[in-house]
Amino acid sequence: MTNTQIRHGLRTGLIAGFVLVFLAITGFAFTLATSLSNSLLGFLPSAERGYQGMMLLLLILGIWHGTRAATRIGPDTWMGAVLSGLVAGLVSGLALAIFAILVGRQVEAGVNLRRYLVALSPTAVDLLLLGRSAVSGAVMLLGIVTAATVLGAVLNRALGREALPRARAALGSGVSSVSASMSDKPVVRYITYFLVLALLVWVPTVLNQSLNYTLGTVAIYVLLGLGLNIVVGLAGLLDLGYVAFFAVGAYTVALLTAPDPHGVQANFWIILPLAVAFAALAGVLLGVPVLRLRGDYLAIVTLGFGEIIRVLAGSDALTGFTGGPMGVNSVPLPRFFGQPLGPQHFVYLLIVGVALVIFVTARLQNSRVGRAWIAMREDETVAQAMGINTLRYKLLAFGIGAAFAGMGGALFAARNQFTNPQDHVLLVSINVLAVVIVGGMGSIPGVILGAFVLKGIPELLREFENYRIILFGGLLVLMMILRPEGLIPSRRRKLEMHESEEEAKEEIPPDPSVGGEVFA
Amino acid sequence: MEQSAAPRTSLPFSIAWLIRIVLWIGLTLIAIGPAINFVRAATTPAQLVVHLITGLIILGGVYAEIWIATQPGLRNAYQLFQRVLFIQFIAFVILRIFTVLAVEQAYGPEIWMRFAISGLIIGSVYALIAIGYTLVYGILFMINFAHGDVMMIGAFAGYFIFEGLGGWILDPAAELSFLNAYPILSIILAFAGGMLTSMMVGIALERIAYRPLRAAPRLVPLISAIGASIFLEETARLMFGSQTRPYQNPDLLTRGKGIDIVINQAPVRITYTGIFVLILAMVLLAGLYFLVQRTKLGRAMRAVAQDKKTAALMGVDVDQVISRTFAISGLLAGAAGVMWGIHNGQVDFFMGFVPGIKAFTSAVLGGIGNLPGAMVGALLLGVTESVGPAGLGLDFQLKDVIGFSILVLMLIFRPTGLLGEALSEEKV
């Protein structure tokens, strides 16, 4: 019995040790520690604050790790909890300590580690070693991590080992009941709409310029997210070249309103619908050949198209037409009754755009078209057998999604007053995908929340700027494993994603070695 | 749901022809001026022929498209349209190649030879990566999007081993480092390090990001793979920085040195690194083929690829086989990464992305799930991509566009690949 606990402790300890070293080697730990110390430990003298922040970080991570180490496995005794906590803490602490000694010794010998590992500057290593020499710092780290892990394990035992899962379940049901009450009662719904609207009118007036800019970025990502939501969330077509339509919209506005490569200098308000129409047309034209493909092949083809468009837009061969690698500069701000729209007023324009798109999406979702999309997503063959012209509905989804992206791109180019190929890299598509997936595929409030979480919060936490993209990547994997239906799932999606689990609970325990048929 | 209750109203025969003829005449009227100017712009007889054919392709295609578009009640108009566009496209490509080769004659044979050789070398590296895609796709029916980044990690591991050995000075007087004192051993160490690191990353990838999702709907593991790809890239960027790092080769494999062959009174250099990469890649591919065809593990892999359930019933440990598949593809990707570094001389955190896509293209080109297909496809792609920009008279910047276009065209027109049906339509 203690054997299993030791083994479990060893396992979690190894994983945690790896995570700790990873956090240190990528420099994330130092950024976290600094921001912790600045935000929470303001009362301490500033010279000591950094080290205290590092300790606090290790303490938090250790306690969390301890609660994980002591859950589930083995009999529920104090002895067992402390034992697995101790083993886990020692193993993870040892991993960090060894790393710290290795690094610390190098720095003491005057080696410039930054040549190979850019995050390990001398100050960062000093922070890691808590201002001590390599050996004593490492021993101290080992002590802190082990103590925190044991503390976490004991805490877990004291609260009852089921406390965490129970709390999580309670939280989940709370969220879902709130969202259920929102959608079920029309009166509540209209009041919320009104409040949100009032808030949206009021908020931009109190925010400063940079916050308004951030809000604008979030709004553009809501636009893009809602468009991709139709393609991925409703119609079930994974489009990795979504940025191509964004580029079409942005370049249409930039080329036709800017003085530079062509000198058309048309009015923004005329070009905006044109940009949307062009993007939709591009979506349909691209869709005709590729939409016969299924699933992952479609994803790769669209990715290829996106890259082709980006490379072409930035190539020297087309410099005369698209501005080449430099892109198009000096795009004029749109004018409203003769006045150019400032950052604050542009936010209103974006909000109007978002509201329009939300309205269209909501109406489509519950219409015959939306149901046809969902049917197609669930099972294309069956949908076809039920008389749905799948190609046509796919084209419609692609076209509407592309139109939204074109609108986003048009507003983006007009707001930034320039656009170049760097604005249209694959990463934009991936960002939008992350917004849709984190928020909840097929769910409008989900996409809005996703845009705020993934684009809004990182803009506010500037010190974590460097770690934003890795966060996207990690979140995509984590969400797929833990909560594929997203933060605010659409009801149908939630049922679908947990269908197999429900079945497994009711019927036989699943055999992990079987299950390949689902892929076919 | 789609069909309305009333029968499909088709245009009466004569009206369709009327519209068609009006459109044709309209097009002719619009096009005639520019067409005459275009033909008159030709100075030599050869150019005249080229311009005439170009005009015919454009006008003929558009005439045909008008005919299709006005065909009443045509069911497969999309496909017909596509076919015409495809024929137009192919005709243009052939015409362009003909122009470059016969009319402009911008390049002599020695230049073509240079392109072909460099294409073959890059193609052999693509082949090693493509095998990883094909193996995993054959067994799990998922695109391991992060595979290119596994290769990048391997390249970095090799880089650090070379740096370490290069910094280990054995004889300070002669400035002789371990790297140059024992070059063969150093290369073996670098490959071992790169391959093992990539293997471990591959196994970890499968364990963390793919195994929990094996029973999920098909898009779920793909999204997870995209996330993993970003995660690996960013990890490398945060650890090693975003600058491009020069690969330190042992003197034995100095980049740019090589054997010169004289073709058309001009030297064509075959670099030592190129020869090394080509031979090593062939050896590894042969080894892999042996492994898949002749060993017990290979048999288990093929069994799992065919039918997981039955393989499990026959006593094959499916999880273990999948894990080992990822290990093997990781090993090959690591080797490819180190080769890339040795031959091209540069590593950075984003280096895995484009070769990854190209290798996937190769796998698709040869028929995904088909091992010899992936090798043939990779060599073909490497050569096409290398010769292509010159052959089509394009900017060399557009090299990647050729690769991506092949990917897109292949997936649209022949998703089962050149070497026949490895997968049924349903799986594609």
Coordinates of N, CA, C and O in Angstrom, one line a residue, chain B residues 60-169:
Chain B
G60 N -9.7 30.3 -75.1 CA -10.3 29.0 -75.3 C -10.9 28.6 -73.9 O -12.1 28.1 -73.8
G61 N -10.1 28.7 -72.8 CA -10.6 28.4 -71.5 C -11.9 29.1 -71.1 O -12.8 28.6 -70.7
V62 N -11.8 30.5 -71.4 CA -12.9 31.3 -71.0 C -14.2 30.9 -71.8 O -15.3 30.9 -71.3
Y63 N -14.0 30.7 -73.1 CA -15.1 30.3 -74.0 C -15.7 29.0 -73.4 O -16.9 28.9 -73.3
A64 N -14.9 28.1 -73.0 CA -15.4 26.8 -72.5 C -16.1 27.0 -71.2 O -17.2 26.4 -70.9
E65 N -15.6 27.9 -70.4 CA -16.2 28.2 -69.1 C -17.6 28.8 -69.3 O -18.5 28.5 -68.6
I66 N -17.7 29.7 -70.3 CA -19.0 30.3 -70.6 C -20.0 29.2 -71.0 O -21.1 29.2 -70.6
W67 N -19.5 28.3 -71.8 CA -20.3 27.2 -72.3 C -20.8 26.4 -71.1 O -22.0 26.1 -71.0
I68 N -19.9 26.1 -70.2 CA -20.3 25.3 -69.0 C -21.4 26.1 -68.2 O -22.4 25.5 -67.7
A69 N -21.0 27.4 -68.0 CA -21.9 28.1 -67.1 C -23.3 28.3 -67.6 O -24.2 28.4 -66.8
T70 N -23.5 28.3 -68.9 CA -24.8 28.5 -69.5 C -25.5 27.2 -69.8 O -26.5 27.1 -70.4
Q71 N -24.8 26.1 -69.5 CA -25.4 24.8 -69.7 C -26.6 24.6 -68.8 O -26.4 24.7 -67.5
P72 N -27.8 24.4 -69.2 CA -29.0 24.3 -68.3 C -28.9 23.0 -67.6 O -28.7 21.9 -68.1
G73 N -29.2 23.1 -66.2 CA -29.4 21.9 -65.4 C -28.2 21.0 -65.4 O -28.3 19.8 -65.2
L74 N -27.0 21.6 -65.4 CA -25.8 20.7 -65.4 C -25.5 20.4 -64.0 O -25.3 21.2 -63.1
R75 N -25.4 19.1 -63.7 CA -25.3 18.7 -62.3 C -23.8 18.9 -61.8 O -23.6 19.4 -60.7
N76 N -22.9 18.5 -62.6 CA -21.5 18.5 -62.1 C -20.7 19.7 -62.7 O -19.6 19.6 -63.1
A77 N -21.4 20.9 -62.7 CA -20.8 22.0 -63.3 C -19.5 22.4 -62.6 O -18.5 22.8 -63.2
Y78 N -19.5 22.2 -61.2 CA -18.3 22.5 -60.4 C -17.1 21.8 -60.9 O -16.1 22.3 -61.2
Q79 N -17.4 20.5 -61.1 CA -16.3 19.6 -61.5 C -15.8 19.9 -62.9 O -14.6 19.9 -63.1
L80 N -16.7 20.2 -63.8 CA -16.3 20.6 -65.2 C -15.5 21.8 -65.2 O -14.5 21.9 -65.8
F81 N -16.0 22.8 -64.4 CA -15.3 24.0 -64.3 C -13.9 23.8 -63.8 O -12.9 24.3 -64.3
Q82 N -13.8 23.0 -62.7 CA -12.5 22.7 -62.2 C -11.6 22.0 -63.2 O -10.4 22.3 -63.3
R83 N -12.2 21.1 -64.0 CA -11.4 20.4 -65.0 C -10.8 21.4 -66.0 O -9.6 21.3 -66.4
V84 N -11.7 22.3 -66.5 CA -11.2 23.3 -67.5 C -10.1 24.1 -66.9 O -9.0 24.3 -67.5
L85 N -10.3 24.6 -65.6 CA -9.3 25.4 -65.0 C -8.0 24.6 -64.9 O -6.9 25.1 -65.1
F86 N -8.1 23.3 -64.5 CA -6.9 22.5 -64.4 C -6.2 22.4 -65.7 O -5.0 22.5 -65.8
I87 N -7.0 22.1 -66.8 CA -6.3 22.0 -68.1 C -5.6 23.3 -68.5 O -4.5 23.3 -68.9
Q88 N -6.3 24.4 -68.2 CA -5.7 25.7 -68.5 C -4.4 25.8 -67.7 O -3.3 26.2 -68.3
F89 N -4.4 25.5 -66.4 CA -3.3 25.6 -65.6 C -2.1 24.7 -66.1 O -1.0 25.2 -66.3
I90 N -2.4 23.5 -66.4 CA -1.3 22.6 -66.9 C -0.8 23.1 -68.2 O 0.4 23.1 -68.4
A91 N -1.7 23.6 -69.1 CA -1.2 24.1 -70.4 C -0.3 25.3 -70.2 O 0.8 25.4 -70.8
F92 N -0.6 26.1 -69.2 CA 0.2 27.3 -68.9 C 1.6 26.8 -68.4 O 2.6 27.3 -68.9
V93 N 1.6 25.8 -67.5 CA 2.8 25.4 -67.0 C 3.7 24.8 -68.1 O 4.9 25.2 -68.2
I94 N 3.1 24.0 -69.0 CA 3.9 23.4 -70.0 C 4.4 24.5 -71.0 O 5.6 24.5 -71.3
L95 N 3.6 25.4 -71.3 CA 4.0 26.5 -72.2 C 5.1 27.3 -71.6 O 6.1 27.6 -72.3
R96 N 5.0 27.5 -70.3 CA 6.0 28.3 -69.6 C 7.3 27.6 -69.6 O 8.4 28.2 -69.9
I97 N 7.3 26.3 -69.3 CA 8.5 25.5 -69.3 C 9.1 25.5 -70.7 O 10.3 25.7 -70.9
F98 N 8.3 25.4 -71.7 CA 8.7 25.4 -73.1 C 9.4 26.7 -73.4 O 10.5 26.8 -74.0
T99 N 8.7 27.8 -73.0 CA 9.3 29.2 -73.3 C 10.7 29.3 -72.6 O 11.6 29.7 -73.3
V100 N 10.8 28.9 -71.4 CA 12.0 29.1 -70.7 C 13.1 28.2 -71.3 O 14.3 28.7 -71.5
L101 N 12.8 27.0 -71.7 CA 13.8 26.1 -72.2 C 14.2 26.4 -73.6 O 15.3 26.5 -74.0
A102 N 13.2 26.6 -74.5 CA 13.4 26.7 -75.9 C 13.5 28.1 -76.4 O 14.3 28.4 -77.3
V103 N 12.8 29.0 -75.8 CA 12.7 30.4 -76.4 C 13.7 31.3 -75.7 O 14.6 31.9 -76.4
E104 N 13.7 31.3 -74.4 CA 14.5 32.3 -73.7 C 15.9 31.7 -73.5 O 16.9 32.4 -73.6
Q105 N 16.0 30.4 -73.3 CA 17.3 29.7 -73.0 C 18.2 30.5 -72.1 O 19.4 30.7 -72.3
A106 N 17.6 30.8 -70.9 CA 18.3 31.6 -69.9 C 19.4 30.8 -69.2 O 20.4 31.3 -68.8
Y107 N 19.2 29.5 -69.1 CA 20.1 28.7 -68.3 C 20.7 27.6 -69.1 O 20.0 26.9 -69.9
G108 N 22.0 27.3 -68.9 CA 22.6 26.2 -69.6 C 22.4 24.9 -68.8 O 21.9 24.9 -67.7
P109 N 22.8 23.8 -69.3 CA 22.6 22.5 -68.7 C 23.3 22.4 -67.3 O 22.8 21.8 -66.4
E110 N 24.4 23.1 -67.2 CA 25.1 23.0 -65.9 C 24.3 23.6 -64.7 O 24.3 23.1 -63.6
I111 N 23.5 24.6 -65.1 CA 22.7 25.3 -64.0 C 21.5 24.3 -63.6 O 21.2 24.1 -62.5
W112 N 20.9 23.7 -64.7 CA 19.9 22.7 -64.4 C 20.4 21.6 -63.5 O 19.8 21.2 -62.5
M113 N 21.7 21.2 -63.8 CA 22.3 20.1 -63.0 C 22.4 20.6 -61.6 O 22.1 19.8 -60.6
R114 N 22.9 21.8 -61.4 CA 23.0 22.3 -60.0 C 21.7 22.3 -59.2 O 21.6 21.8 -58.1
F115 N 20.7 22.8 -59.9 CA 19.4 22.8 -59.3 C 18.9 21.4 -58.9 O 18.5 21.1 -57.8
A116 N 19.1 20.4 -59.9 CA 18.7 19.1 -59.6 C 19.4 18.5 -58.5 O 18.8 17.8 -57.6
I117 N 20.7 18.7 -58.4 CA 21.5 18.1 -57.3 C 21.0 18.7 -56.0 O 20.8 17.9 -55.0
S118 N 20.9 20.0 -55.9 CA 20.5 20.5 -54.6 C 19.1 20.1 -54.3 O 18.8 19.8 -53.1
G119 N 18.2 19.9 -55.3 CA 16.9 19.4 -55.0 C 16.9 18.0 -54.5 O 16.1 17.7 -53.6
L120 N 17.8 17.2 -55.0 CA 17.8 15.8 -54.6 C 18.3 15.7 -53.1 O 17.8 14.9 -52.4
I121 N 19.2 16.6 -52.8 CA 19.7 16.5 -51.4 C 18.6 17.0 -50.4 O 18.3 16.3 -49.4
I122 N 18.0 18.1 -50.7 CA 16.9 18.6 -49.9 C 15.8 17.5 -49.8 O 15.2 17.2 -48.8
G123 N 15.5 16.9 -51.0 CA 14.5 15.9 -51.1 C 14.8 14.7 -50.2 O 13.9 14.2 -49.6
S124 N 16.0 14.4 -50.1 CA 16.3 13.2 -49.2 C 16.1 13.6 -47.7 O 15.7 12.7 -46.9
V125 N 16.3 14.8 -47.4 CA 16.0 15.2 -46.0 C 14.5 15.2 -45.8 O 14.0 14.8 -44.8
Y126 N 13.8 15.8 -46.8 CA 12.3 15.7 -46.7 C 11.8 14.3 -46.5 O 10.9 14.0 -45.8
A127 N 12.5 13.4 -47.2 CA 12.0 12.0 -47.2 C 12.1 11.5 -45.7 O 11.1 10.8 -45.3
L128 N 13.2 11.8 -45.0 CA 13.3 11.3 -43.6 C 12.1 11.9 -42.8 O 11.6 11.2 -41.9
I129 N 11.8 13.2 -43.0 CA 10.7 13.7 -42.2 C 9.4 13.2 -42.7 O 8.5 12.9 -41.9
A130 N 9.2 13.0 -44.0 CA 7.9 12.5 -44.5 C 7.6 11.2 -44.0 O 6.4 10.9 -43.8
I131 N 8.6 10.3 -43.8 CA 8.4 9.0 -43.3 C 7.6 9.1 -41.9 O 6.7 8.3 -41.7
G132 N 8.0 10.1 -41.1 CA 7.4 10.2 -39.8 C 5.9 10.5 -40.0 O 5.0 9.9 -39.3
Y133 N 5.6 11.4 -40.9 CA 4.1 11.7 -41.2 C 3.4 10.5 -41.6 O 2.3 10.2 -41.2
T134 N 4.0 9.8 -42.6 CA 3.3 8.7 -43.2 C 3.1 7.5 -42.2 O 2.0 6.9 -42.1
L135 N 4.1 7.3 -41.4 CA 4.0 6.2 -40.4 C 2.9 6.5 -39.4 O 2.0 5.7 -39.2
V136 N 2.9 7.7 -38.9 CA 1.9 8.1 -37.9 C 0.5 8.1 -38.6 O -0.5 7.6 -38.0
Y137 N 0.4 8.7 -39.8 CA -0.9 8.7 -40.5 C -1.4 7.3 -40.8 O -2.6 7.0 -40.6
G138 N -0.5 6.5 -41.2 CA -0.9 5.1 -41.5 C -1.5 4.4 -40.3 O -2.4 3.6 -40.4
I139 N -1.0 4.7 -39.1 CA -1.5 4.0 -37.9 C -2.6 4.7 -37.2 O -3.6 4.1 -36.8
L140 N -2.5 6.0 -37.0 CA -3.5 6.8 -36.2 C -4.5 7.6 -37.1 O -5.4 8.2 -36.5
F141 N -4.2 7.7 -38.4 CA -5.0 8.6 -39.2 C -5.1 10.0 -38.7 O -6.1 10.7 -38.7
M142 N -4.0 10.4 -38.2 CA -3.9 11.9 -37.8 C -2.6 12.5 -38.3 O -1.6 11.8 -38.5
I143 N -2.7 13.8 -38.6 CA -1.5 14.5 -39.1 C -0.8 15.0 -37.9 O -1.3 15.8 -37.1
N144 N 0.4 14.5 -37.7 CA 1.2 14.9 -36.6 C 1.9 16.3 -36.9 O 3.0 16.4 -37.4
F145 N 1.0 17.3 -36.7 CA 1.4 18.6 -37.1 C 2.7 19.1 -36.5 O 3.4 19.9 -37.0
A146 N 3.1 18.5 -35.3 CA 4.2 19.0 -34.6 C 5.5 18.3 -35.1 O 6.6 18.5 -34.5
H147 N 5.4 17.5 -36.1 CA 6.6 16.7 -36.5 C 7.7 17.5 -37.0 O 8.9 17.2 -36.7
G148 N 7.4 18.6 -37.7 CA 8.5 19.5 -38.1 C 9.2 20.1 -37.0 O 10.5 20.3 -37.0
D149 N 8.5 20.3 -35.9 CA 9.2 20.9 -34.7 C 10.0 19.9 -33.9 O 11.0 20.2 -33.3
V150 N 9.6 18.6 -34.0 CA 10.4 17.6 -33.5 C 11.8 17.6 -34.2 O 12.8 17.4 -33.6
M151 N 11.7 17.8 -35.5 CA 13.0 17.9 -36.3 C 13.8 19.0 -35.8 O 15.0 18.9 -35.7
M152 N 13.1 20.2 -35.6 CA 13.9 21.4 -35.1 C 14.6 21.1 -33.8 O 15.8 21.5 -33.6
I153 N 13.9 20.4 -32.9 CA 14.5 20.1 -31.6 C 15.8 19.2 -31.8 O 16.8 19.5 -31.2
G154 N 15.7 18.3 -32.7 CA 16.8 17.4 -33.0 C 18.0 18.3 -33.6 O 19.2 18.1 -33.2
A155 N 17.7 19.2 -34.5 CA 18.7 20.1 -35.0 C 19.4 20.9 -33.9 O 20.6 21.0 -33.9
F156 N 18.6 21.3 -33.0 CA 19.2 22.1 -31.9 C 20.1 21.2 -31.0 O 21.2 21.6 -30.6
A157 N 19.7 20.0 -30.8 CA 20.5 19.1 -30.0 C 21.9 18.8 -30.7 O 22.9 18.9 -30.0
G158 N 21.8 18.6 -32.0 CA 23.1 18.4 -32.7 C 23.9 19.7 -32.7 O 25.2 19.6 -32.5
Y159 N 23.3 20.8 -32.8 CA 24.0 22.1 -32.7 C 24.8 22.2 -31.4 O 25.9 22.5 -31.4
F160 N 24.1 21.9 -30.3 CA 24.8 22.0 -29.0 C 25.9 21.0 -28.8 O 26.9 21.3 -28.2
I161 N 25.7 19.8 -29.4 CA 26.8 18.9 -29.3 C 28.0 19.4 -30.1 O 29.2 19.3 -29.6
F162 N 27.8 19.8 -31.3 CA 28.9 20.4 -32.1 C 29.6 21.6 -31.4 O 30.8 21.7 -31.4
E163 N 28.7 22.4 -30.8 CA 29.3 23.6 -30.1 C 30.1 23.1 -28.9 O 31.2 23.6 -28.7
G164 N 29.6 22.2 -28.2 CA 30.3 21.7 -27.0 C 31.6 21.0 -27.4 O 32.7 21.3 -26.8
L165 N 31.6 20.2 -28.4 CA 32.8 19.5 -28.8 C 33.8 20.5 -29.5 O 35.0 20.3 -29.4
G166 N 33.2 21.5 -30.2 CA 34.1 22.5 -30.8 C 34.7 23.4 -29.8 O 35.8 23.9 -30.1
G167 N 34.1 23.5 -28.7 CA 34.7 24.4 -27.6 C 35.7 23.6 -26.7 O 36.4 24.2 -25.9
W168 N 35.7 22.3 -26.9 CA 36.6 21.4 -26.1 C 38.0 21.4 -26.8 O 38.2 20.5 -27.7
I169 N 38.9 22.3 -26.4 CA 40.2 22.3 -27.1 C 41.1 21.3 -26.5 O 41.4 21.2 -25.3

